[in-house]
DNA sequence: GTGCATTGCGCAATGT
DNA sequence: GACATTGCGCAATGCA
């Protein structure tokens, strides 16, 4: 099954991994963009998606070189729903438990029906999500591999093209030289002919 | 800082992201390899690292198309160390609690000092690891971005090279044509000169 | 709203 | 022993 028949198969697969949606790719915070502007590459967020928890703060720090400090001494400490559940941490520490009388326009953080972590429905949804997560990550891994292989292949192809250009250039120089010689010789012949008359 | 001065800066950064260790890159299970065999690309495992828990079983299934089934109805259900700890799931389900009298040569699964999850040392180590994880993933993200940008850049360069080759080829054809014409004309002139004598 | 897909994050095992 | 990687599950969120 797909045992790389031709050398360009990698590129074929790679292209198929990026359905052209043309997001114009902001390329991500703190990246240099290099305005290539063709087939966005970035799946659909990664560039501006992470505004949850303390994410953007730490990310901004990283961008400026302030590296990987703990969230703010700790990010644990507020179980969101929770009913029983001996295990399962609630890590995430999103939306600080700011009292509902701050920001009066937003009603309290919703509380989301408080689904028991022991309920069959919860487990079912978790298991489904776990499967989806594994699938998605597998896909991502494959895409990364394809990109790497594609880069190597393009690099190889580049070298060949450079070589070809070298050959053509040299051949061109040779011909130009010959032509200039012919031209000179032609002029001399013409002069000789005139003088011999 | 590092605001891409030249168009090839991406490649510069990309190369620096892969210190040449030459693992010969097995490329990963179920991948096609495409034997390019140059700068391995894969950090240092990813290709054979995952043999923990039920990982390799599921991965084998995925390779064969049996996609993303739950571990085996469930992978939860045995807290490894655990002392108190109200939160924190023990998810992972590695080393089943097989009794120590099986496999007599291996002493019981080590039990690893049973560090309390509430101990300051545990938290310290967790926090350090979390920081390391964030750092590592950030690095991975950057590396992926660089690879993608590098691929795009190489693709662009490829197009330019192809164009250049087209130009050179055409120019070459023109010169060859001119040369052949000169050759014919020279022959005619020569014949005319001879006949006029 | 339901269901899958993505993604940041923490945990634990493992590699260096 | 410390740090780096990585598979995994969880929760939030995006998307159809």
Tab-separated table of C-alpha atoms (C1' of nucleotides) in Angstrom:
chain	number	residue	atom	x	y	z
A	1	UNK	CA	0.000	0.000	0.000
A	2	UNK	CA	1.398	3.287	-1.233
A	3	UNK	CA	4.943	2.089	-1.345
A	4	UNK	CA	6.352	5.189	-3.025
A	5	UNK	CA	6.320	4.158	-6.632
A	6	UNK	CA	7.708	7.404	-8.062
A	7	UNK	CA	10.101	9.853	-6.473
A	8	UNK	CA	7.504	12.612	-6.531
A	9	UNK	CA	4.875	10.634	-4.679
A	10	UNK	CA	5.702	12.470	-1.506
A	11	UNK	CA	4.764	15.761	-3.044
A	12	UNK	CA	1.538	14.315	-4.316
A	13	UNK	CA	0.573	13.191	-0.851
A	14	UNK	CA	1.782	16.413	0.670
A	15	UNK	CA	-0.357	18.512	-1.593
A	16	UNK	CA	-3.372	16.408	-0.808
A	17	UNK	CA	-2.720	17.062	2.867
A	18	UNK	CA	-3.387	20.752	2.402
A	19	UNK	CA	-6.773	21.359	0.848
A	20	UNK	CA	-6.381	24.845	-0.531
A	21	UNK	CA	-8.417	27.028	1.733
A	22	UNK	CA	-6.226	30.099	1.396
A	23	UNK	CA	-6.444	31.631	4.840
A	24	UNK	CA	-3.782	34.090	3.804
A	25	UNK	CA	-1.782	32.612	6.685
A	26	UNK	CA	-0.751	35.152	9.298
A	27	UNK	CA	2.014	32.573	9.825
A	28	UNK	CA	1.755	32.827	13.550
A	29	UNK	CA	2.704	35.277	16.216
A	30	UNK	CA	6.342	36.231	16.177
A	31	UNK	CA	7.080	34.447	12.949
A	32	UNK	CA	8.691	36.061	9.998
A	33	UNK	CA	6.111	35.131	7.368
A	34	UNK	CA	8.532	35.414	4.449
A	35	UNK	CA	5.510	36.311	2.345
A	36	UNK	CA	5.375	33.204	0.204
A	37	UNK	CA	1.604	33.392	0.167
A	38	UNK	CA	0.669	30.108	-1.399
A	39	UNK	CA	-1.213	27.203	0.109
A	40	UNK	CA	-1.490	28.329	3.693
A	41	UNK	CA	0.128	25.285	5.309
A	42	UNK	CA	-1.287	26.039	8.716
A	43	UNK	CA	-4.309	23.806	9.343
A	44	UNK	CA	-6.758	26.317	10.702
A	45	UNK	CA	-5.575	27.883	13.850
A	46	UNK	CA	-2.161	27.559	15.470
A	47	UNK	CA	-1.643	31.134	14.370
A	48	UNK	CA	-4.219	32.892	16.465
A	49	UNK	CA	-6.327	30.174	17.991
A	50	UNK	CA	-4.953	29.881	21.483
A	51	UNK	CA	-6.737	32.354	23.638
A	52	UNK	CA	-7.815	30.170	26.474
A	53	UNK	CA	-6.551	29.878	29.996
A	54	UNK	CA	-3.354	31.806	30.376
A	55	UNK	CA	-2.198	30.754	26.960
A	56	UNK	CA	-1.699	34.030	25.195
A	57	UNK	CA	0.093	35.605	28.097
A	58	UNK	CA	2.727	32.926	28.313
A	59	UNK	CA	2.978	32.800	24.597
A	60	UNK	CA	3.652	36.486	24.444
A	61	UNK	CA	6.344	36.019	27.051
A	62	UNK	CA	7.944	33.285	25.010
A	63	UNK	CA	7.922	35.480	21.969
A	64	UNK	CA	9.864	38.089	23.824
A	65	UNK	CA	12.302	35.602	25.255
A	66	UNK	CA	10.827	35.353	28.746
A	67	UNK	CA	10.805	31.620	28.729
A	68	UNK	CA	8.393	29.127	30.215
A	69	UNK	CA	7.627	30.438	33.637
A	70	UNK	CA	4.976	28.532	35.512
A	71	UNK	CA	1.544	29.903	34.887
A	72	UNK	CA	1.617	32.255	37.845
A	73	UNK	CA	3.036	30.106	40.588
A	74	UNK	CA	0.199	27.664	39.874
A	75	UNK	CA	-2.709	27.233	37.548
A	76	UNK	CA	-4.548	24.609	39.544
A	77	UNK	CA	-7.128	25.084	42.152
A	78	UNK	CA	-10.654	25.456	40.818
A	79	UNK	CA	-12.700	22.424	39.959
A	80	UNK	CA	-15.110	23.585	37.288
A	81	UNK	CA	-17.999	21.182	37.428
A	82	UNK	CA	-17.135	18.157	39.563
A	83	UNK	CA	-19.681	16.025	41.328
A	84	UNK	CA	-18.018	12.952	42.690
A	85	UNK	CA	-15.094	11.575	40.724
A	86	UNK	CA	-12.233	10.437	42.895
A	87	UNK	CA	-9.698	10.884	40.132
A	88	UNK	CA	-9.527	13.212	37.098
A	89	UNK	CA	-7.896	16.542	37.625
A	90	UNK	CA	-9.650	19.617	36.395
A	91	UNK	CA	-6.420	21.239	35.191
A	92	UNK	CA	-6.823	24.042	32.833
A	93	UNK	CA	-7.479	26.890	35.186
A	94	UNK	CA	-9.296	28.777	32.503
A	95	UNK	CA	-11.444	31.729	33.385
A	96	UNK	CA	-10.321	32.708	36.863
A	97	UNK	CA	-13.163	32.493	39.314
A	98	UNK	CA	-13.784	36.219	39.034
A	99	UNK	CA	-16.993	36.990	40.793
A	100	UNK	CA	-20.038	37.412	38.583
A	101	UNK	CA	-20.511	41.014	39.667
A	102	UNK	CA	-17.433	41.921	37.718
A	103	UNK	CA	-18.198	42.256	34.044
A	104	UNK	CA	-21.943	42.461	34.693
A	105	UNK	CA	-22.816	41.980	31.032
A	106	UNK	CA	-21.468	38.412	31.009
A	107	UNK	CA	-23.632	36.068	32.994
A	108	UNK	CA	-21.754	33.749	35.292
A	109	UNK	CA	-19.419	31.259	33.541
A	110	UNK	CA	-22.354	29.151	32.439
A	111	UNK	CA	-21.614	26.117	34.662
A	112	UNK	CA	-22.578	23.854	31.757
A	113	UNK	CA	-25.140	21.500	33.258
A	114	UNK	CA	-22.531	20.048	35.597
A	115	UNK	CA	-22.298	16.637	33.986
A	116	UNK	CA	-21.155	13.937	36.347
A	117	UNK	CA	-17.858	12.436	35.403
A	118	UNK	CA	-19.246	9.036	36.287
A	119	UNK	CA	-22.194	9.222	33.942
A	120	UNK	CA	-22.223	6.853	31.039
A	121	UNK	CA	-22.817	9.729	28.698
A	122	UNK	CA	-19.742	11.508	29.958
A	123	UNK	CA	-17.578	8.430	29.493
A	124	UNK	CA	-19.018	7.904	26.064
A	125	UNK	CA	-18.201	11.412	25.013
A	126	UNK	CA	-14.751	11.215	26.526
A	127	UNK	CA	-13.999	7.998	24.745
A	128	UNK	CA	-15.216	9.396	21.459
A	129	UNK	CA	-13.105	12.477	21.908
A	130	UNK	CA	-10.103	10.381	22.807
A	131	UNK	CA	-10.515	8.474	19.593
A	132	UNK	CA	-10.874	11.698	17.645
A	133	UNK	CA	-7.789	13.082	19.330
A	134	UNK	CA	-5.718	10.071	18.465
A	135	UNK	CA	-6.918	10.227	14.908
A	136	UNK	CA	-6.206	13.912	14.611
A	137	UNK	CA	-2.724	13.591	16.043
A	138	UNK	CA	-1.958	10.717	13.790
A	139	UNK	CA	-2.998	12.851	10.872
A	140	UNK	CA	-0.823	15.690	12.097
A	141	UNK	CA	2.142	13.365	12.436
A	142	UNK	CA	1.684	12.113	8.915
A	143	UNK	CA	1.388	15.644	7.612
A	144	UNK	CA	4.595	16.662	9.325
A	145	UNK	CA	6.415	13.667	7.941
A	146	UNK	CA	5.177	14.456	4.467
A	147	UNK	CA	6.281	18.045	4.777
A	148	UNK	CA	9.732	16.988	5.868
A	149	UNK	CA	10.050	14.495	3.068
A	150	UNK	CA	8.755	17.051	0.640
A	151	UNK	CA	11.359	19.549	1.792
A	152	UNK	CA	14.132	17.029	1.342
A	153	UNK	CA	12.850	16.096	-2.068
A	154	UNK	CA	12.585	19.703	-3.159
A	155	UNK	CA	16.088	20.297	-1.920
A	156	UNK	CA	17.363	17.401	-3.964
A	157	UNK	CA	15.502	18.607	-7.005
A	158	UNK	CA	16.926	22.063	-6.469
A	159	UNK	CA	20.438	20.739	-6.588
A	160	UNK	CA	19.734	18.974	-9.840
A	161	UNK	CA	18.255	22.108	-11.321
A	162	UNK	CA	21.253	24.153	-10.228
A	163	UNK	CA	23.481	21.619	-11.884
A	164	UNK	CA	21.457	21.765	-15.064
A	165	UNK	CA	21.684	25.540	-15.078
A	166	UNK	CA	25.428	25.273	-14.718
A	167	UNK	CA	25.634	22.978	-17.705
A	168	UNK	CA	23.417	25.156	-19.845
A	169	UNK	CA	25.316	28.278	-18.897
A	170	UNK	CA	28.610	26.721	-19.811
A	171	UNK	CA	27.290	25.448	-23.098
A	172	UNK	CA	25.917	28.883	-23.801
A	173	UNK	CA	29.267	30.499	-23.088
A	174	UNK	CA	30.955	28.093	-25.430
A	175	UNK	CA	28.573	28.860	-28.242
A	176	UNK	CA	28.882	32.583	-27.648
A	177	UNK	CA	32.623	32.272	-27.807
A	178	UNK	CA	32.441	30.348	-31.049
A	179	UNK	CA	30.071	32.888	-32.480
A	180	UNK	CA	32.325	35.792	-31.579
A	181	UNK	CA	35.233	33.984	-33.200
A	182	UNK	CA	33.211	33.406	-36.331
A	183	UNK	CA	32.255	37.016	-36.328
A	184	UNK	CA	35.856	38.167	-36.135
A	185	UNK	CA	36.928	35.664	-38.741
A	186	UNK	CA	34.083	36.737	-40.985
A	187	UNK	CA	35.192	40.362	-40.717
A	188	UNK	CA	38.794	39.460	-41.505
A	189	UNK	CA	37.683	37.375	-44.496
A	190	UNK	CA	35.593	40.260	-45.739
A	191	UNK	CA	38.548	42.654	-45.415
A	192	UNK	CA	40.857	40.170	-47.122
A	193	UNK	CA	38.408	39.700	-49.981
A	194	UNK	CA	38.115	43.445	-50.532
A	195	UNK	CA	41.853	43.951	-50.480
A	196	UNK	CA	42.379	41.126	-52.949
A	197	UNK	CA	40.161	42.711	-55.550
B	1	UNK	CA	15.225	40.335	16.672
B	2	UNK	CA	15.760	37.998	13.754
B	3	UNK	CA	13.364	39.735	11.436
B	4	UNK	CA	14.231	37.786	8.303
B	5	UNK	CA	16.695	40.034	6.567
B	6	UNK	CA	17.157	37.839	3.521
B	7	UNK	CA	14.716	35.579	1.740
B	8	UNK	CA	16.758	32.500	2.558
B	9	UNK	CA	16.704	33.128	6.284
B	10	UNK	CA	14.112	30.441	6.733
B	11	UNK	CA	16.445	27.841	5.393
B	12	UNK	CA	19.197	29.079	7.624
B	13	UNK	CA	17.000	28.665	10.679
B	14	UNK	CA	15.688	25.370	9.448
B	15	UNK	CA	19.123	23.903	9.058
B	16	UNK	CA	20.065	25.038	12.514
B	17	UNK	CA	17.002	23.228	13.813
B	18	UNK	CA	18.430	19.904	12.740
B	19	UNK	CA	21.858	19.323	14.191
B	20	UNK	CA	23.193	16.630	11.905
B	21	UNK	CA	23.063	13.460	13.924
B	22	UNK	CA	22.433	11.123	11.031
B	23	UNK	CA	20.193	8.512	12.596
B	24	UNK	CA	19.639	7.052	9.156
B	25	UNK	CA	15.948	7.766	9.829
B	26	UNK	CA	13.779	4.654	9.754
B	27	UNK	CA	11.127	7.291	8.932
B	28	UNK	CA	8.563	5.614	11.083
B	29	UNK	CA	6.397	2.545	11.004
B	30	UNK	CA	4.225	2.312	7.965
B	31	UNK	CA	5.837	5.191	6.162
B	32	UNK	CA	7.401	4.980	2.785
B	33	UNK	CA	10.810	6.424	3.601
B	34	UNK	CA	11.590	7.537	0.033
B	35	UNK	CA	15.221	6.972	0.905
B	36	UNK	CA	16.508	10.504	0.656
B	37	UNK	CA	18.985	9.745	3.410
B	38	UNK	CA	20.187	13.195	4.290
B	39	UNK	CA	19.788	15.047	7.561
B	40	UNK	CA	17.447	12.692	9.339
B	41	UNK	CA	14.716	15.237	10.096
B	42	UNK	CA	13.173	13.171	12.848
B	43	UNK	CA	14.248	14.539	16.218
B	44	UNK	CA	15.265	11.402	17.992
B	45	UNK	CA	12.451	9.022	18.300
B	46	UNK	CA	8.957	9.407	16.818
B	47	UNK	CA	9.864	6.417	14.702
B	48	UNK	CA	10.202	3.720	17.288
B	49	UNK	CA	9.769	5.399	20.625
B	50	UNK	CA	6.238	4.514	21.525
B	51	UNK	CA	6.226	1.214	23.333
B	52	UNK	CA	4.464	2.052	26.520
B	53	UNK	CA	1.012	1.245	27.732
B	54	UNK	CA	-1.005	-0.160	24.870
B	55	UNK	CA	0.548	2.165	22.378
B	56	UNK	CA	2.166	-0.200	19.963
B	57	UNK	CA	-0.898	-2.356	19.661
B	58	UNK	CA	-3.153	0.467	18.636
B	59	UNK	CA	-0.517	1.873	16.383
B	60	UNK	CA	-0.210	-1.420	14.615
B	61	UNK	CA	-3.945	-1.421	14.159
B	62	UNK	CA	-3.838	2.047	12.686
B	63	UNK	CA	-1.116	1.001	10.305
B	64	UNK	CA	-3.311	-1.744	9.019
B	65	UNK	CA	-6.341	0.466	8.744
B	66	UNK	CA	-8.151	-0.682	11.882
B	67	UNK	CA	-8.714	2.804	13.074
B	68	UNK	CA	-8.722	4.254	16.547
B	69	UNK	CA	-10.608	1.770	18.614
B	70	UNK	CA	-10.697	2.446	22.329
B	71	UNK	CA	-7.789	0.866	24.126
B	72	UNK	CA	-9.704	-2.270	25.039
B	73	UNK	CA	-13.033	-0.988	26.229
B	74	UNK	CA	-11.108	1.069	28.781
B	75	UNK	CA	-7.571	1.786	29.862
B	76	UNK	CA	-8.379	3.297	33.204
B	77	UNK	CA	-8.774	1.656	36.515
B	78	UNK	CA	-5.510	1.104	38.394
B	79	UNK	CA	-3.952	3.850	40.394
B	80	UNK	CA	-0.235	3.197	40.278
B	81	UNK	CA	1.181	4.817	43.366
B	82	UNK	CA	-1.433	7.065	44.926
B	83	UNK	CA	-1.498	8.096	48.533
B	84	UNK	CA	-4.102	10.729	48.987
B	85	UNK	CA	-4.617	13.177	46.128
B	86	UNK	CA	-8.217	14.136	45.609
B	87	UNK	CA	-7.679	15.151	42.022
B	88	UNK	CA	-5.195	14.026	39.367
B	89	UNK	CA	-6.143	11.012	37.375
B	90	UNK	CA	-3.620	8.238	37.027
B	91	UNK	CA	-4.480	7.644	33.374
B	92	UNK	CA	-1.916	5.678	31.522
B	93	UNK	CA	-2.593	2.215	32.806
B	94	UNK	CA	0.947	1.074	32.178
B	95	UNK	CA	2.327	-1.998	33.868
B	96	UNK	CA	-0.724	-3.992	34.895
B	97	UNK	CA	-0.602	-4.935	38.550
B	98	UNK	CA	0.472	-8.477	37.747
B	99	UNK	CA	1.447	-10.208	40.949
B	100	UNK	CA	5.158	-10.331	41.721
B	101	UNK	CA	5.218	-14.149	41.685
B	102	UNK	CA	4.773	-14.068	37.955
B	103	UNK	CA	8.036	-13.475	36.168
B	104	UNK	CA	10.087	-14.353	39.238
B	105	UNK	CA	13.308	-13.003	37.758
B	106	UNK	CA	11.954	-9.476	37.640
B	107	UNK	CA	11.462	-8.066	41.070
B	108	UNK	CA	8.098	-6.444	41.563
B	109	UNK	CA	7.456	-3.471	39.249
B	110	UNK	CA	9.716	-1.308	41.347
B	111	UNK	CA	6.857	0.665	42.919
B	112	UNK	CA	9.161	3.663	42.699
B	113	UNK	CA	9.169	4.932	46.256
B	114	UNK	CA	5.473	5.735	46.005
B	115	UNK	CA	5.914	9.470	46.053
B	116	UNK	CA	2.961	11.290	47.454
B	117	UNK	CA	1.312	13.548	44.967
B	118	UNK	CA	0.971	16.141	47.660
B	119	UNK	CA	4.645	16.278	48.494
B	120	UNK	CA	6.441	19.472	47.721
B	121	UNK	CA	9.079	17.537	45.846
B	122	UNK	CA	6.474	15.963	43.618
B	123	UNK	CA	4.930	19.290	42.788
B	124	UNK	CA	8.327	20.751	42.139
B	125	UNK	CA	9.181	17.997	39.711
B	126	UNK	CA	5.810	18.220	38.038
B	127	UNK	CA	6.113	21.928	37.604
B	128	UNK	CA	9.599	21.581	36.167
B	129	UNK	CA	8.436	18.927	33.786
B	130	UNK	CA	5.492	21.025	32.739
B	131	UNK	CA	7.853	23.833	31.917
B	132	UNK	CA	10.083	21.471	29.987
B	133	UNK	CA	7.088	20.123	28.124
B	134	UNK	CA	5.917	23.553	27.126
B	135	UNK	CA	9.402	24.422	25.987
B	136	UNK	CA	9.791	21.231	24.017
B	137	UNK	CA	6.449	21.623	22.310
B	138	UNK	CA	7.192	25.191	21.479
B	139	UNK	CA	10.412	24.064	19.901
B	140	UNK	CA	8.584	21.403	17.955
B	141	UNK	CA	6.056	23.917	16.735
B	142	UNK	CA	8.793	26.244	15.586
B	143	UNK	CA	10.564	23.422	13.852
B	144	UNK	CA	7.414	22.419	12.016
B	145	UNK	CA	6.781	25.985	10.957
B	146	UNK	CA	10.320	26.303	9.697
B	147	UNK	CA	10.014	23.092	7.761
B	148	UNK	CA	6.811	24.277	6.160
B	149	UNK	CA	8.273	27.641	5.282
B	150	UNK	CA	11.374	25.956	3.995
B	151	UNK	CA	9.301	23.718	1.777
B	152	UNK	CA	7.428	26.685	0.379
B	153	UNK	CA	10.618	28.588	-0.163
B	154	UNK	CA	12.253	25.659	-1.896
B	155	UNK	CA	9.185	25.290	-4.052
B	156	UNK	CA	9.370	28.930	-5.041
B	157	UNK	CA	13.063	28.638	-5.757
B	158	UNK	CA	12.355	25.573	-7.821
B	159	UNK	CA	9.951	27.481	-10.011
B	160	UNK	CA	12.500	30.212	-10.550
B	161	UNK	CA	15.134	27.673	-11.447
B	162	UNK	CA	12.787	25.972	-13.876
B	163	UNK	CA	12.097	29.339	-15.448
B	164	UNK	CA	15.787	30.068	-15.710
B	165	UNK	CA	16.374	26.730	-17.360
B	166	UNK	CA	13.677	27.542	-19.854
B	167	UNK	CA	15.320	30.856	-20.685
B	168	UNK	CA	18.758	29.332	-21.034
B	169	UNK	CA	17.444	26.553	-23.198
B	170	UNK	CA	15.710	28.964	-25.506
B	171	UNK	CA	18.752	31.179	-25.744
B	172	UNK	CA	20.839	28.147	-26.487
B	173	UNK	CA	18.489	27.096	-29.251
B	174	UNK	CA	18.662	30.555	-30.756
B	175	UNK	CA	22.440	30.570	-30.791
B	176	UNK	CA	22.537	27.096	-32.243
B	177	UNK	CA	20.191	28.194	-34.963
B	178	UNK	CA	22.314	31.256	-35.720
B	179	UNK	CA	25.420	29.153	-35.785
B	180	UNK	CA	23.906	26.708	-38.213
B	181	UNK	CA	22.800	29.593	-40.421
B	182	UNK	CA	26.285	31.084	-40.340
B	183	UNK	CA	27.658	27.729	-41.201
B	184	UNK	CA	25.421	27.454	-44.228
B	185	UNK	CA	26.090	31.019	-45.296
B	186	UNK	CA	29.823	30.498	-44.883
B	187	UNK	CA	29.623	27.485	-47.139
B	188	UNK	CA	27.642	29.407	-49.732
B	189	UNK	CA	30.072	32.319	-49.598
B	190	UNK	CA	32.937	29.973	-49.990
B	191	UNK	CA	31.309	28.362	-53.019
B	192	UNK	CA	30.508	31.752	-54.531
B	193	UNK	CA	34.064	32.936	-54.042
B	194	UNK	CA	35.421	29.836	-55.676
B	195	UNK	CA	33.055	30.134	-58.637
B	196	UNK	CA	33.929	33.807	-59.125
B	197	UNK	CA	37.599	33.077	-59.471
C	1	DG	C1'	-27.654	21.292	19.108
C	2	DT	C1'	-24.960	17.253	18.089
C	3	DG	C1'	-20.725	15.241	16.672
C	4	DC	C1'	-16.204	15.211	15.030
C	5	DA	C1'	-11.717	17.910	14.693
C	6	DT	C1'	-8.069	20.783	16.766
C	7	DT	C1'	-5.296	22.268	20.201
C	8	DG	C1'	-3.129	23.729	24.723
C	9	DC	C1'	-2.128	21.531	28.806
C	10	DG	C1'	-0.729	18.342	32.570
C	11	DC	C1'	0.804	13.612	33.694
C	12	DA	C1'	3.768	9.739	33.446
C	13	DA	C1'	7.078	6.964	31.120
C	14	DT	C1'	11.130	7.125	28.884
C	15	DG	C1'	15.150	8.927	26.497
C	16	DT	C1'	19.512	11.742	26.779
D	1	DG	C1'	19.516	13.720	38.818
D	2	DA	C1'	17.911	17.284	35.560
D	3	DC	C1'	16.045	18.243	31.362
D	4	DA	C1'	13.902	16.652	26.824
D	5	DT	C1'	10.478	13.856	24.238
D	6	DT	C1'	6.363	11.769	23.568
D	7	DG	C1'	1.864	9.142	23.943
D	8	DC	C1'	-2.197	9.929	26.237
D	9	DG	C1'	-6.459	11.811	28.335
D	10	DC	C1'	-9.048	16.065	29.447
D	11	DA	C1'	-11.375	20.254	28.417
D	12	DA	C1'	-12.184	24.176	25.549
D	13	DT	C1'	-13.105	25.514	21.205
D	14	DG	C1'	-13.696	25.408	16.207
D	15	DC	C1'	-16.422	23.817	12.572
D	16	DA	C1'	-20.071	21.590	9.792
